[in-house]
Short mmCIF file of C-alpha atoms in Angstrom, two decimals:
data_model
loop_
_atom_site.label_atom_id
_atom_site.label_comp_id
_atom_site.label_asym_id
_atom_site.label_seq_id
_atom_site.Cartn_x
_atom_site.Cartn_y
_atom_site.Cartn_z
CA MET A 1 11.73 14.49 9.73
CA GLU A 2 8.06 14.80 8.77
CA LYS A 3 5.53 12.93 10.85
CA GLU A 4 3.88 10.14 8.89
CA ILE A 5 0.22 10.76 8.08
CA VAL A 6 -2.02 7.79 8.85
CA LYS A 7 -5.74 7.81 8.09
CA GLU A 8 -8.19 5.19 9.33
CA TYR A 9 -11.61 4.27 7.96
CA THR A 10 -13.75 1.64 9.70
CA ASN A 11 -16.84 -0.40 8.97
CA GLY A 12 -17.06 -1.39 12.64
CA ASP A 13 -15.24 -4.73 12.44
CA LEU A 14 -12.42 -3.92 10.00
CA THR A 15 -10.41 -0.71 9.91
CA VAL A 16 -8.72 0.26 6.66
CA ILE A 17 -5.43 2.04 7.36
CA TRP A 18 -4.06 4.36 4.66
CA LYS A 19 -0.58 5.88 4.65
CA PRO A 20 -0.64 8.46 1.84
CA ARG A 21 3.15 8.94 1.64
CA LYS A 22 3.54 5.27 0.69
CA CYS A 23 0.88 5.41 -2.03
CA ILE A 24 2.18 5.12 -5.62
CA HIS A 25 -1.28 5.66 -7.15
CA ALA A 26 -1.40 2.30 -8.91
CA GLU A 27 -5.20 2.62 -8.64
CA ILE A 28 -5.70 -1.08 -7.91
CA CYS A 29 -7.94 -0.12 -4.99
CA VAL A 30 -10.14 2.15 -7.11
CA LYS A 31 -10.39 -0.37 -9.96
CA THR A 32 -11.09 -3.31 -7.63
CA LEU A 33 -13.61 -1.70 -5.27
CA PRO A 34 -14.84 1.60 -6.77
CA GLU A 35 -17.76 1.60 -4.33
CA VAL A 36 -15.23 1.83 -1.47
CA TYR A 37 -12.41 3.93 -2.95
CA ASP A 38 -13.48 7.22 -4.53
CA PRO A 39 -10.55 9.67 -4.90
CA ASN A 40 -13.04 12.54 -5.31
CA GLY A 41 -15.23 11.52 -2.37
CA LYS A 42 -15.22 12.80 1.20
CA PRO A 43 -14.11 10.61 2.86
CA TRP A 44 -12.41 8.91 -0.06
CA ILE A 45 -12.59 5.47 1.61
CA LYS A 46 -16.00 4.12 2.59
CA ALA A 47 -15.17 0.78 4.24
CA GLN A 48 -18.84 0.06 4.95
CA ASN A 49 -19.49 -0.37 1.21
CA ALA A 50 -17.81 -3.82 0.97
CA SER A 51 -17.59 -7.04 2.92
CA ILE A 52 -14.64 -7.85 5.14
CA ALA A 53 -13.54 -10.55 2.69
CA GLU A 54 -13.64 -8.09 -0.24
CA LEU A 55 -11.67 -5.47 1.70
CA ARG A 56 -9.04 -7.95 2.87
CA SER A 57 -8.60 -9.32 -0.66
CA GLN A 58 -8.21 -5.87 -2.19
CA ILE A 59 -5.86 -4.58 0.52
CA ALA A 60 -3.59 -7.61 -0.03
CA LYS A 61 -3.17 -6.42 -3.65
CA CYS A 62 -1.96 -2.91 -2.74
CA PRO A 63 1.49 -2.74 -4.41
CA SER A 64 2.96 -0.07 -2.13
CA GLY A 65 1.67 -1.24 1.24
CA ALA A 66 -0.08 2.13 1.65
CA LEU A 67 -3.26 0.23 2.51
CA THR A 68 -3.35 -2.19 5.43
CA TYR A 69 -6.05 -3.17 7.88
CA ARG A 70 -6.73 -4.38 11.38
CA MET A 71 -9.66 -6.34 12.69
CA LYS A 72 -11.59 -5.19 15.74
CA GLY A 73 -10.04 -6.71 18.85
CA GLU A 74 -7.20 -8.58 17.15
CA LYS A 75 -3.86 -8.05 15.51
CA MET A 76 -3.67 -8.64 11.80
CA GLU A 77 -2.07 -11.97 11.10
CA GLU A 78 0.34 -12.37 8.24
CA GLU A 79 -1.51 -14.38 5.62
CA ASN A 80 1.54 -15.18 3.49
CA PRO A 81 4.77 -15.38 5.50
CA GLU A 82 6.87 -16.16 2.41
CA THR A 83 8.66 -13.35 0.64
CA GLU A 84 7.80 -12.96 -3.03
CA CYS A 85 9.25 -10.65 -5.67
CA THR A 86 7.32 -9.55 -8.78
CA VAL A 87 8.41 -7.27 -11.61
CA VAL A 88 5.49 -4.99 -12.48
CA GLU A 89 5.43 -4.23 -16.20
CA ASN A 90 6.44 -0.59 -16.75
CA GLY A 91 6.48 -0.14 -12.98
CA PRO A 92 8.20 -1.03 -9.73
CA LEU A 93 9.72 -4.17 -8.32
CA LEU A 94 7.12 -5.41 -5.85
CA VAL A 95 8.32 -7.38 -2.83
CA THR A 96 5.65 -8.99 -0.66
CA GLY A 97 6.47 -10.33 2.78
CA THR A 98 8.53 -9.18 5.72
CA LEU A 99 11.98 -7.82 4.90
CA LYS A 100 14.63 -5.52 6.29
CA VAL A 101 15.90 -2.73 4.05
CA THR A 102 19.29 -1.17 4.79
CA LEU A 103 19.29 2.39 3.48
CA ILE A 104 22.31 4.25 2.11
CA ASP A 105 22.76 6.05 5.45
CA GLY A 106 22.91 2.71 7.29
CA ASN A 107 19.45 2.98 8.81
CA ILE A 108 17.43 -0.23 8.71
CA GLU A 109 13.71 -0.25 8.03
CA THR A 110 11.51 -3.30 8.52
CA LYS A 111 8.84 -3.59 5.85
CA GLU A 112 5.81 -5.85 6.07
CA HIS A 113 3.23 -6.72 3.45
CA SER A 114 4.00 -5.17 0.02
CA THR A 115 6.88 -2.83 -0.72
CA ALA A 116 7.40 -1.24 -4.14
CA PHE A 117 11.02 -0.57 -5.14
CA CYS A 118 11.91 1.89 -7.90
CA ARG A 119 13.07 0.42 -11.22
CA CYS A 120 12.95 3.57 -13.35
CA GLY A 121 15.59 5.47 -11.38
CA ALA A 122 13.49 8.64 -11.16
CA SER A 123 11.82 8.20 -7.75
CA SER A 124 12.40 11.00 -5.27
CA ASN A 125 11.95 8.43 -2.49
CA LYS A 126 14.62 5.87 -3.45
CA PRO A 127 14.89 2.98 -3.01
CA TYR A 128 11.10 3.04 -2.94
CA CYS A 129 8.77 3.75 -5.83
CA ASP A 130 6.83 7.02 -5.66
CA GLY A 131 4.89 6.59 -8.93
CA THR A 132 7.23 8.75 -11.03
CA HIS A 133 7.53 5.93 -13.59
CA LYS A 134 4.08 6.94 -14.87
CA LYS A 135 5.11 10.58 -15.35
CA ILE A 136 8.26 9.68 -17.30
CA ASP A 137 6.54 6.91 -19.29
CA PHE A 138 8.98 4.26 -18.04
CA LYS A 139 9.04 1.05 -20.07
CA GLY A 140 10.51 -2.10 -18.66
#
């Protein structure tokens, strides 16, 4: 099994945590805070270019959960403990909240924050979305 890649970018008080394997390239981060998220930049995340409130708000909108954060000296508290499910037009089923996912092999994964589930059937990371719906022009 491949080791998960985790990248961290800090502004001193808030650390943005990015897990690239979870990213479905919805581009919400880039569209919301282009001064922070520049896919062509090095580093591509510049957390110092936005306020803590702006970063927290944008990270909460990440549909795959690839972006999370932690505050200096404290654990991140769950802002919305309820589980919500949203159908993304022409995209994944987005479940926000804490849930347990039982995989086909019987393994159980606990997911927190946002998790994107494949609706197009073409993901190579089922049951999770990997962004393939864009490549196959999924409509739904």
